[in-house]
Coordinates of C-alpha atoms in Angstrom, one line a residue:
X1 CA 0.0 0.0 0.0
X2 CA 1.7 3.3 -1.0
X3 CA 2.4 5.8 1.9
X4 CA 0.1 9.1 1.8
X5 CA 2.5 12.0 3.9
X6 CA 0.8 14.9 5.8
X7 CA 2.1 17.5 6.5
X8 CA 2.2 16.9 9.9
X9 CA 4.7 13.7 8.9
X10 CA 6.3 15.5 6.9
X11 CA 7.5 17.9 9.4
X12 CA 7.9 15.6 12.2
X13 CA 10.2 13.4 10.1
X14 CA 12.5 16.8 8.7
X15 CA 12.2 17.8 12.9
X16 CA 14.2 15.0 13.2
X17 CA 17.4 16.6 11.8
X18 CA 17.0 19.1 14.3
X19 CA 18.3 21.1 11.4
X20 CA 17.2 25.1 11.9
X21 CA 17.6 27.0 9.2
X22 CA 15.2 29.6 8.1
X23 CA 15.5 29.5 4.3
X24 CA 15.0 25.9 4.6
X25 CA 11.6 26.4 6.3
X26 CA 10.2 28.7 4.1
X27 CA 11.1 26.6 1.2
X28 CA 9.4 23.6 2.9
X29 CA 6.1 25.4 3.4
X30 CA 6.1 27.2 0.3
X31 CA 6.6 23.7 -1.4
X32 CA 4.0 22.0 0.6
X33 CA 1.4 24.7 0.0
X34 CA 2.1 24.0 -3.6
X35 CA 2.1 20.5 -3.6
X36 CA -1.4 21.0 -1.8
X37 CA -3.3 23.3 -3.8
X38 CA -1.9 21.5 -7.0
X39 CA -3.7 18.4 -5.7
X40 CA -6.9 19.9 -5.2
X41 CA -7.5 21.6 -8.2
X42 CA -6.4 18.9 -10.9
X43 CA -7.5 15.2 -10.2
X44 CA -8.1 13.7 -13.0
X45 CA -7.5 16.8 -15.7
X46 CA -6.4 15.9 -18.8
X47 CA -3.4 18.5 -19.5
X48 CA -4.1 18.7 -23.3
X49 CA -1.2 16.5 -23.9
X50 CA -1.3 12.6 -24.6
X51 CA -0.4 10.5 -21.3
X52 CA -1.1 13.8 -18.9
X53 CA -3.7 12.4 -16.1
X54 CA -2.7 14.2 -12.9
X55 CA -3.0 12.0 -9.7
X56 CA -2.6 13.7 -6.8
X57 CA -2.7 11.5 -3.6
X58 CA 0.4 9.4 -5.7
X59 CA 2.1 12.9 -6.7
X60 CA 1.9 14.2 -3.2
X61 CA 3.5 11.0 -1.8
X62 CA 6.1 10.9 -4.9
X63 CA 7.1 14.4 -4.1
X64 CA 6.8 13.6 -0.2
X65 CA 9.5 11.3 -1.3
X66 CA 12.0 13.5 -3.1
X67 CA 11.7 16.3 -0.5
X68 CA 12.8 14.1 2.5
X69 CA 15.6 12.6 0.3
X70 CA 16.3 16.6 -0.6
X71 CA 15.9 17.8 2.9
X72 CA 18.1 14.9 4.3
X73 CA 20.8 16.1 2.3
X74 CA 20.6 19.5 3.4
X75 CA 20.4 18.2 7.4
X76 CA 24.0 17.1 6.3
X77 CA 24.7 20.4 4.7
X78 CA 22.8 23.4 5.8
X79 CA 24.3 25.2 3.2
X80 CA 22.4 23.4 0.3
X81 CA 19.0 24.8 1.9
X82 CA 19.4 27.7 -0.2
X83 CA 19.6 25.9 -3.5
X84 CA 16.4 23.6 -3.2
X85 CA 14.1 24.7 -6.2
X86 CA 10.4 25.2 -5.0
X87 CA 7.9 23.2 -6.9
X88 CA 4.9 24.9 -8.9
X89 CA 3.5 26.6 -12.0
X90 CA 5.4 29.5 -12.9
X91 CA 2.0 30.9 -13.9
X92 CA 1.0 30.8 -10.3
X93 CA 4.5 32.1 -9.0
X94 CA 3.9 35.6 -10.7
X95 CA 0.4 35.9 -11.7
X96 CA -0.2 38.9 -9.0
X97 CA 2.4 41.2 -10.6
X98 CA 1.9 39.8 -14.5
X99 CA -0.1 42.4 -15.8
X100 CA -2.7 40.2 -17.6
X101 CA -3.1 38.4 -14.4
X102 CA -4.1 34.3 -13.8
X103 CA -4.1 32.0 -16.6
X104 CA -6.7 29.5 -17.3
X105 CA -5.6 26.7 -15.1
X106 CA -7.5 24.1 -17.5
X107 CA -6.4 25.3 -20.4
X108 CA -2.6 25.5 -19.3
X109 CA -0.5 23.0 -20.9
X110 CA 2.5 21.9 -19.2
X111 CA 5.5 21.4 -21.3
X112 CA 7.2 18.2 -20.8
X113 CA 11.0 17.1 -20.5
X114 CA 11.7 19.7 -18.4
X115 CA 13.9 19.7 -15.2
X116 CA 12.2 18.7 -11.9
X117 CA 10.8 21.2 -10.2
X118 CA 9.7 22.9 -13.8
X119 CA 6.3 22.9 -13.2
X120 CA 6.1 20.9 -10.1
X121 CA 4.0 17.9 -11.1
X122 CA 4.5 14.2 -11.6
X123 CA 4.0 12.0 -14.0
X124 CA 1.9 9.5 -15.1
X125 CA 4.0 7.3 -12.3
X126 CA 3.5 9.7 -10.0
X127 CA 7.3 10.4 -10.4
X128 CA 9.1 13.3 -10.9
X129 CA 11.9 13.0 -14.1
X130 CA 15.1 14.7 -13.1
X131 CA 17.0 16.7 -15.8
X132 CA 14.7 14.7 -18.5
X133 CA 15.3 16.0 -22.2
X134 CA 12.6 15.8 -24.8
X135 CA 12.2 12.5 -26.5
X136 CA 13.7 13.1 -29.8
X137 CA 12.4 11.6 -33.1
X138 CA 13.2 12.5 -36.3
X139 CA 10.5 11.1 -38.5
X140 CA 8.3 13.2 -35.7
X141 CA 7.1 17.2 -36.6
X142 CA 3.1 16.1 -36.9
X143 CA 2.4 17.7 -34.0
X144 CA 3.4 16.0 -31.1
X145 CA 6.1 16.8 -28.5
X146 CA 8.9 14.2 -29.7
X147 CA 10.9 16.9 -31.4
X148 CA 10.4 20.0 -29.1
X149 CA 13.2 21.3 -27.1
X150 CA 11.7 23.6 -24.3
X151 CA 15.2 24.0 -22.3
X152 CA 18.9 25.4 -23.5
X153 CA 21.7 26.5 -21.8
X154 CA 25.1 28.8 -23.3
X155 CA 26.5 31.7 -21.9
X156 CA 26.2 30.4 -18.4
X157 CA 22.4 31.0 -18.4
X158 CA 20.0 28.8 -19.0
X159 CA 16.2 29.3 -19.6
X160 CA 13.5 26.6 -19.7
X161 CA 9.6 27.4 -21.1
X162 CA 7.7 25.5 -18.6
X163 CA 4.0 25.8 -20.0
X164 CA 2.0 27.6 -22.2
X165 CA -1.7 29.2 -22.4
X166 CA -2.6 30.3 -26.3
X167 CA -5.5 31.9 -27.3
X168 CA -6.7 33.4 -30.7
X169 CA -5.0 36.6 -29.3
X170 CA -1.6 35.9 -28.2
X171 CA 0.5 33.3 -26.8
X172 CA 2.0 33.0 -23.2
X173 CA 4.5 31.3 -22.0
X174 CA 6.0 30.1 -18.5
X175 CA 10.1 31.0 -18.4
X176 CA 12.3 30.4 -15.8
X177 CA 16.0 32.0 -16.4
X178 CA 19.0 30.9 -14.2
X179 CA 22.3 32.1 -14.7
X180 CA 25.6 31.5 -13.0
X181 CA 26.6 34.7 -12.2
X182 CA 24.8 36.4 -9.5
X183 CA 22.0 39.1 -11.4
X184 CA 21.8 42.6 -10.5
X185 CA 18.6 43.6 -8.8
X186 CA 16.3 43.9 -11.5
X187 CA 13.5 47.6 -11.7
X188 CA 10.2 46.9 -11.1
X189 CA 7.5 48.4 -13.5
X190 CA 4.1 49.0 -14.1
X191 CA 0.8 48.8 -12.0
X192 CA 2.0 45.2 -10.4
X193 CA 5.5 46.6 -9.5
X194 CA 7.0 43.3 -11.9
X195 CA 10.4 43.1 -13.0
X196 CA 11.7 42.7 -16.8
X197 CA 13.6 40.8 -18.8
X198 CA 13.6 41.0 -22.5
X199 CA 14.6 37.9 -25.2
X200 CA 15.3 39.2 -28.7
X201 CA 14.8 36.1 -30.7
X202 CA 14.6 34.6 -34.3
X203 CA 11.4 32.8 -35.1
X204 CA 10.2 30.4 -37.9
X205 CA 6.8 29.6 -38.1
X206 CA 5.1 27.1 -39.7
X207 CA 2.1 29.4 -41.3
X208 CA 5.3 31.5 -42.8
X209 CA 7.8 31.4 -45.1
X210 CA 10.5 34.2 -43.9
X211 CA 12.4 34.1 -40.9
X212 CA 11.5 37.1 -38.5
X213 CA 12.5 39.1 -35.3
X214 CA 11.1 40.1 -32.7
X215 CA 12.0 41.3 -29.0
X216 CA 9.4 39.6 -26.6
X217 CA 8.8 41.1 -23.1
X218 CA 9.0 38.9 -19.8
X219 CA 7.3 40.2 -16.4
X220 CA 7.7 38.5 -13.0
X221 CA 10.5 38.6 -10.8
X222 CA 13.6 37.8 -9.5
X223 CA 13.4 34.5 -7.2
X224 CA 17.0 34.9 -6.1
X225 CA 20.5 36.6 -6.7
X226 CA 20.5 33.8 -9.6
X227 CA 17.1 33.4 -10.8
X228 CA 14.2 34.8 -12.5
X229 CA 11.1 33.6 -13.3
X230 CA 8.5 35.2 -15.4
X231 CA 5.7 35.3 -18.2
X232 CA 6.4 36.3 -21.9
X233 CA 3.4 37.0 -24.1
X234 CA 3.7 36.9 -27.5
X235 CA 0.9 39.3 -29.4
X236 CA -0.3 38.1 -32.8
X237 CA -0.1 41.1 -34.1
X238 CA 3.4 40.8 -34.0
X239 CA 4.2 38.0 -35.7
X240 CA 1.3 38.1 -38.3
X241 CA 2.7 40.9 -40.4
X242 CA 4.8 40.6 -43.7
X243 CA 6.6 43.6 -44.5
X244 CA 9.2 41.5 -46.8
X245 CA 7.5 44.3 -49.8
X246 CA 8.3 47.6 -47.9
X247 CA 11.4 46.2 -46.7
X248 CA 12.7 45.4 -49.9
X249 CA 11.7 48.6 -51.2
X250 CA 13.7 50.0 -48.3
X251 CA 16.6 48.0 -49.3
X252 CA 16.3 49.9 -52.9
X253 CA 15.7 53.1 -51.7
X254 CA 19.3 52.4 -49.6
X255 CA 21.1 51.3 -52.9
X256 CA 19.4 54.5 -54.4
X257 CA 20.3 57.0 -52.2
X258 CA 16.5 57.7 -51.8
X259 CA 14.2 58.1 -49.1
X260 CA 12.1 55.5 -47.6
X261 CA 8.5 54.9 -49.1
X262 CA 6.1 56.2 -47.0
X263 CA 4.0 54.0 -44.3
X264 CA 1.0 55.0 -43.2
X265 CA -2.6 54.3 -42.3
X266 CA -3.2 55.0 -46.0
X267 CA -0.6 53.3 -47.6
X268 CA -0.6 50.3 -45.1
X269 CA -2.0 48.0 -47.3
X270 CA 0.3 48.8 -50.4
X271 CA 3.2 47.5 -48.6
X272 CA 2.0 45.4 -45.7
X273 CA 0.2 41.8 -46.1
X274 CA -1.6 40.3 -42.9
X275 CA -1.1 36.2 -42.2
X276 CA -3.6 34.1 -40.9
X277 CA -2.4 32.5 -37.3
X278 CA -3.5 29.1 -38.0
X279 CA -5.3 27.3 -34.5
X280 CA -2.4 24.4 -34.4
X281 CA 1.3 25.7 -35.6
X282 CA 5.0 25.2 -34.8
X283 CA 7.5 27.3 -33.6
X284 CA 11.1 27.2 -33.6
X285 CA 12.9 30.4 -31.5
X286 CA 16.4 31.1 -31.4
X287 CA 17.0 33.8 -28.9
X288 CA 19.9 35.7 -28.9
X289 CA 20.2 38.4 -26.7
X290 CA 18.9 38.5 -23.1
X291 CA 18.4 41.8 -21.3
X292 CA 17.2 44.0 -18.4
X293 CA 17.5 47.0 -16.7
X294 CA 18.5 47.0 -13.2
X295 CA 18.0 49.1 -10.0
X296 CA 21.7 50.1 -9.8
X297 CA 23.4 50.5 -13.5
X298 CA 23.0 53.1 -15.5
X299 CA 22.9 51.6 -18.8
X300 CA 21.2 48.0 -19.1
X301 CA 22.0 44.4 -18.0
X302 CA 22.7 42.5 -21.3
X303 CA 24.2 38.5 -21.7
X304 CA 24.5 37.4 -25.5
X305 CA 24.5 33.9 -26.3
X306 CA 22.5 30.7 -28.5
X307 CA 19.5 29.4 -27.1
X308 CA 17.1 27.1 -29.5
X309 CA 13.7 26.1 -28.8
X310 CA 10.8 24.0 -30.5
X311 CA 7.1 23.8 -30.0
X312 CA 3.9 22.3 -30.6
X313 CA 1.4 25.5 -30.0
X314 CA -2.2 24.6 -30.1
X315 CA -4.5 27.4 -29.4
X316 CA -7.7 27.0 -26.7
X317 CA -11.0 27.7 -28.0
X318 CA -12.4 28.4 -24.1
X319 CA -13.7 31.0 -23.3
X320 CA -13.6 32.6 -26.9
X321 CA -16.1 34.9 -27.7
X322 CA -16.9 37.4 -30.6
X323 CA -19.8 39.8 -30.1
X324 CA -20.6 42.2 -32.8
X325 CA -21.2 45.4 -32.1
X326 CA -21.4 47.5 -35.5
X327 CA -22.9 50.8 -34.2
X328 CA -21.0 53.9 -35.6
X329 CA -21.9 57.8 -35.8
X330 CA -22.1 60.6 -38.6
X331 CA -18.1 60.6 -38.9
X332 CA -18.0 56.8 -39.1
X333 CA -16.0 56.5 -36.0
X334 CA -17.1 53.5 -34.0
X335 CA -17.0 50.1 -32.9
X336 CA -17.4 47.2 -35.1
X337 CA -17.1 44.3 -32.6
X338 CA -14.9 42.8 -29.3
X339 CA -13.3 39.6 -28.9
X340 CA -13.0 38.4 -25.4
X341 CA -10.9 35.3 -24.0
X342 CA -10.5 34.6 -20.8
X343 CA -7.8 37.2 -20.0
X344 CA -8.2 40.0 -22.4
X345 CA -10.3 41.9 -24.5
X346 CA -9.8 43.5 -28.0
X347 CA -12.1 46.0 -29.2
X348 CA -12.5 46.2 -32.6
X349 CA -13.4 50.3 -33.5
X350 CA -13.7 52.2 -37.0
X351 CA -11.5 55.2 -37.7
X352 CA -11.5 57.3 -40.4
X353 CA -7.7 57.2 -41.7
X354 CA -7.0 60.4 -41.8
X355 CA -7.5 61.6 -37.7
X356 CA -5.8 60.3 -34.6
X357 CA -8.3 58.7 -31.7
X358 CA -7.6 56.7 -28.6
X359 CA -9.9 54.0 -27.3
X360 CA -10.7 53.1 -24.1
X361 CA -13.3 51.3 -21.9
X362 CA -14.8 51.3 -18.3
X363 CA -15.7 47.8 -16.3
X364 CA -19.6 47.7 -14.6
X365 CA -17.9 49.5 -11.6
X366 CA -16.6 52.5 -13.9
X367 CA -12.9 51.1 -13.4
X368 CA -10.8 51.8 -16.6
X369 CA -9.1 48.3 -18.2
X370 CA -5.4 48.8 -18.8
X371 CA -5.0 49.2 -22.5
X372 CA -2.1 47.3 -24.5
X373 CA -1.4 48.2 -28.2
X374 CA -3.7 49.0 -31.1
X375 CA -3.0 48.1 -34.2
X376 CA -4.8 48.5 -38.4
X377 CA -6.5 45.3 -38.6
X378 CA -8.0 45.1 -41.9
X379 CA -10.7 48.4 -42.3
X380 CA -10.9 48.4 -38.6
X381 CA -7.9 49.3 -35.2
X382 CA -7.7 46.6 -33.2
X383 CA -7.1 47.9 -29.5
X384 CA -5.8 45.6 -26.7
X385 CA -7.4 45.4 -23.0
X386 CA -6.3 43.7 -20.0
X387 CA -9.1 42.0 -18.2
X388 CA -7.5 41.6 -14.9
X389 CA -9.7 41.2 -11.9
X390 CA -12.7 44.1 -13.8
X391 CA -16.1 43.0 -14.0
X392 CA -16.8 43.0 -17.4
X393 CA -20.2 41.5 -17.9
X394 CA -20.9 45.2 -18.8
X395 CA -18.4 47.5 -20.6
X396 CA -18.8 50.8 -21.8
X397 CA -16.2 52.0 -24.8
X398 CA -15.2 55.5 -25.4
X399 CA -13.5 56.8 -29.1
X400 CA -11.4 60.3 -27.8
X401 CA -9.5 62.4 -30.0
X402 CA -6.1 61.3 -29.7
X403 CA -4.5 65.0 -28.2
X404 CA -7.3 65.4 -26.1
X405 CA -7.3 62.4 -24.0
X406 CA -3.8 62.8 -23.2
X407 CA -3.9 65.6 -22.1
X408 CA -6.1 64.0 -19.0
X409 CA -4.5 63.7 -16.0
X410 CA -5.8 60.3 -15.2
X411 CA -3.3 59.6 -12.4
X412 CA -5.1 62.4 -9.9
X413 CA -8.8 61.3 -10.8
X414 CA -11.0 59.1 -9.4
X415 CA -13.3 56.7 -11.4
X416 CA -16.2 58.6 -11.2
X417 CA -14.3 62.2 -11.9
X418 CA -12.6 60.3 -15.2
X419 CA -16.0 59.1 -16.1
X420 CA -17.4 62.2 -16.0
X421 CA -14.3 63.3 -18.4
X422 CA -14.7 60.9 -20.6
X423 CA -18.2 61.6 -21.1
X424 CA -17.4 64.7 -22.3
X425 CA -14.7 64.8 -24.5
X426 CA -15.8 61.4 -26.0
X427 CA -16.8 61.4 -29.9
X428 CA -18.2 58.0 -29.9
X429 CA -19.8 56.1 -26.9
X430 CA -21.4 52.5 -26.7
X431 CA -22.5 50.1 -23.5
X432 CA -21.7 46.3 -24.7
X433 CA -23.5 44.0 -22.8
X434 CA -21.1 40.8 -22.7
X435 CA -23.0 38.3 -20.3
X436 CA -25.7 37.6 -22.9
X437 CA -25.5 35.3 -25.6

C-alpha cells in the first residue's frame, strides 16, 4: 500500500534533523502549500497532452519522497538549503504582478521534458523526471512533442519554457531564467510593480515562409540573486505581419540613395500583407540576446548567447467569444465588434484614416481596463485590453480624439471624476452587454 504524507509527517520526520535554518523552512512550506493546492484543483485533468492524467494523492507521496531525500541532504549540509528549487507553476508564481493576471488553469499546458521542479508535477507514475530531455524523433514534426526542445543552456544561463496558455489573441509562455553569475537587482514596472527581462529572438513559423524578429517582453521577478522567473506573451499582431515588400523597397531606396516609401494608415496595405495565425502551428525560436535593466546601472543588463527552442502550440478555443457590435456615428467612428478570451479583451473600432483617436473602456464598476497596443486590422484598429480582476459582464467603450485624451490627468482622478471626463470629450460612446449570448 503506497504511503500518503501529511504534513504533519512530513514535518515531524524533517524535525528530526534538528536542522534550523530559516530559508530551509520557508522553502518547505512554500513547497507543501504547492504541492497541496496542486492536488486539489487537478484530479483527473487531462493536460491537453497525450499521457497527462494528474493523480494527486500518488504525486503528493512521490514528491513527499523527493523532499525528505532533498531535505536529508541538506540536514547534512545546511548550506544546500538555499539551492532547493520550489515546486509549482510558474503561472502561479507571478500571476499577481503579471499584468494580464491568472491563466486559465484548465487550459494550461504543461510542457514536458523539463527539469524537476519545472512545473512541479509528476507524471503518469507519479514520479518526478530529473534533468529529462525531450524524447527526440526525427521522423516526428506532426504535431506531437517528440521533437520540441523547451530547455537550453550557453553563456552560463540557461532558460526553460515550462507551460503555455494560447488563445486566438496571443501566446504566453512560462520562463524560468538561471544564470551562473549572480543578477543585479532587476526595476520593477508598471501597476503590479513586476520586473523585466527582455529575449530578442529569431522565429520560424510554420504558417510563414520568412524568418523574423522580434524582442518579446517577460514580467515576473527575481526568485534569487540567480534566478528569474517570469511570463512572456507573445501578441499576434506581431508575428502576423509581412513587411518582406516595404522592406525590400527599403533595401532599394538604400542602394538609391532615396528616401524611404512612405508607411502610413493610407498606404498600409500597399506595402504590408496580414497572415492568418492558424489554430495548431510550430515554432522554432532562437533567442539571442537577453536583457534587463536593473535598480543600480545606469545603462542595461545584457548577456548574448545561443539558445534554441521548439514547439507544438495549439490554441484554446475556451472562453472565446466574438460579439458584434457594429454601431457607428455621422463621422464613421465606432466600434465594429470585441473579442474576449479569458484574460483579455480586444475592441475592434472604425476610424476614419485620416484623424488620430484613442480607445478606451470602463468595467460595470466605472474602473478603466489597462490598454495594450492597437494596431490596423484590416478596415478596422484593433485595441488591446487587460481584463484583470474588472467585471466585465458590462463594458462601456469611449472613441477620444487622440491629443485630447492625453492631455487627461488620469493619475489624480477618481473613477467617477474620469468618467465624467470621458463623457465629455468622447466622440463616440457604446454600452456592450457581454454576459448575454
Amino acid at each position: 500500500m503506497e504511503k500518503k504524507y501529511a504534513d504533519e509527517d512530513l514535518r515531524n520526520i524533517l524535525g528530526q534533523t534538528k536542522l534550523e535554518n530559516e530559508t530551509l523552512d520557508g522553502r518547505i512550506t512554500e513547497t507543501l502549500e504547492r504541492l497541496r493546492e496542486n492536488g486539489k484543483g487537478s484530479g483527473g485533468r487531462m493536460l491537453r497532452r497525450k499521457n497527462s492524467w494528474i493523480r494527486p494523492a500518488r504525486g503528493f507521496a512521490a514528491a513527499a519522497a523527493a523532499l525528505l531525500l532533498a531535505f536529508g541532504l541538506c540536514a547534512a549540509n545546511p548550506a544546500l538549503a538555499a539551492e532547493i528549487p520550489v515546486l509549482g507553476s510558474i503561472f502561479e508564481r507571478v500571476w499577481n504582478v503579471f499584468s494580464y493576471g491568472r491563466m486559465p488553469e484548465d487550459e494550461t499546458v504543461q510542457l514536458q521534458g523539463n527539469a524537476a521542479g519545472s512545473d512541479g508535477l509528476p507524471d503518469e507514475g507519479g514520479n518526478f523526471t530529473v534533468g529529462a530531455e525531450p524524447d527526440m524523433d526525427e521522423n516526428s514534426g506532426t504535431g506531437e512533442e517528440a521533437d520540441c526542445a523547451y530547455q537550453d543552456t550557453d553563456s552560463g544561463f540557461t532558460i526553460t519554457f515550462t507551460e503555455y496558455y494560447a488563445t486566438d489573441q496571443a501566446l504566453y509562455i512560462g520562463v524560468r531564467v538561471e544564470s551562473e553569475e549572480e543578477l543585479p537587482e532587476l526595476a520593477t514596472m508598471g501597476d503590479t510593480n513586476y520586473q523585466l527581462m527582455q529575449f530578442s529572438a529569431r522565429e520560424d513559423y510554420s504558417f510563414r515562409e520568412d524568418r523574423i524578429s522580434n524582442t518579446w517582453p517577460v514580467e515576473g521577478r527575481q526568485e534569487d540573486a540567480h534566478t528569474f522567473v517570469g511570463i512572456m506573451r507573445m501578441d499576434y499582431e506581431q508575428i502576423s505581419v509581412d513587411s518582406r515588400r516595404y522592406d525590400e523597397a527599403c533595401e532599394e531606396a538604400d542602394e538609391k540613395g532615396e528616401p524611404y516609401p512612405e508607411l502610413n494608415a493610407e498606404t498600409h496595405d500597399e506595402w504590408i500583407d496580414e497572415i492568418e495565425i492558424p489554430d495548431a502551428f510550430r515554432l522554432d525560436m532562437q533567442i539571442y540576446r537577453i536583457w534587463a535593466y536593473s535598480t543600480e546601472l545606469t545603462s542595461r543588463y545584457e548577456k548574448l548567447g545561443e539558445w534554441n527552442f521548439s514547439f507544438q502550440i495549439t490554441q484554446s478555443e475556451a472562453g472565446m467569444r466574438s460579439i458584434q457590435v457594429e454601431e457607428r456615428n455621422e463621422q464613421g467612428i465606432g466600434v465594429d465588434h470585441i473579442e474576449l478570451t479569458p484574460v483579455e479583451l480586444s475592441v475592434y473600432t472604425a476610424e476614419p484614416r485620416d484623424g488620430s483617436y484613442y480607445t478606451t473602456a470602463l468595467d460595470r464598476n466605472g474602473l478603466a481596463l489597462s490598454g495594450g497596443n492597437a494596431y490596423w486590422s484590416g478596415e478596422t484598429v484593433k485595441n488591446e485590453m487587460i481584463i484583470g480582476n474588472h467585471d466585465i459582464s458590462e463594458i462601456t467603450v469611449y472613441i477620444c480624439d487622440y491629443d485630447a485624451y492625453m492631455e487627461i490627468d488620469k493619475t489624480l482622478m477618481t473613477p467617477g471624476e474620469l468618467q465624467g471626463k470621458l463623457e465629455q470629450l468622447a466622440l463616440f460612446k457604446t454600452t456592450i452587454q457581454t454576459d448575454q449570448e
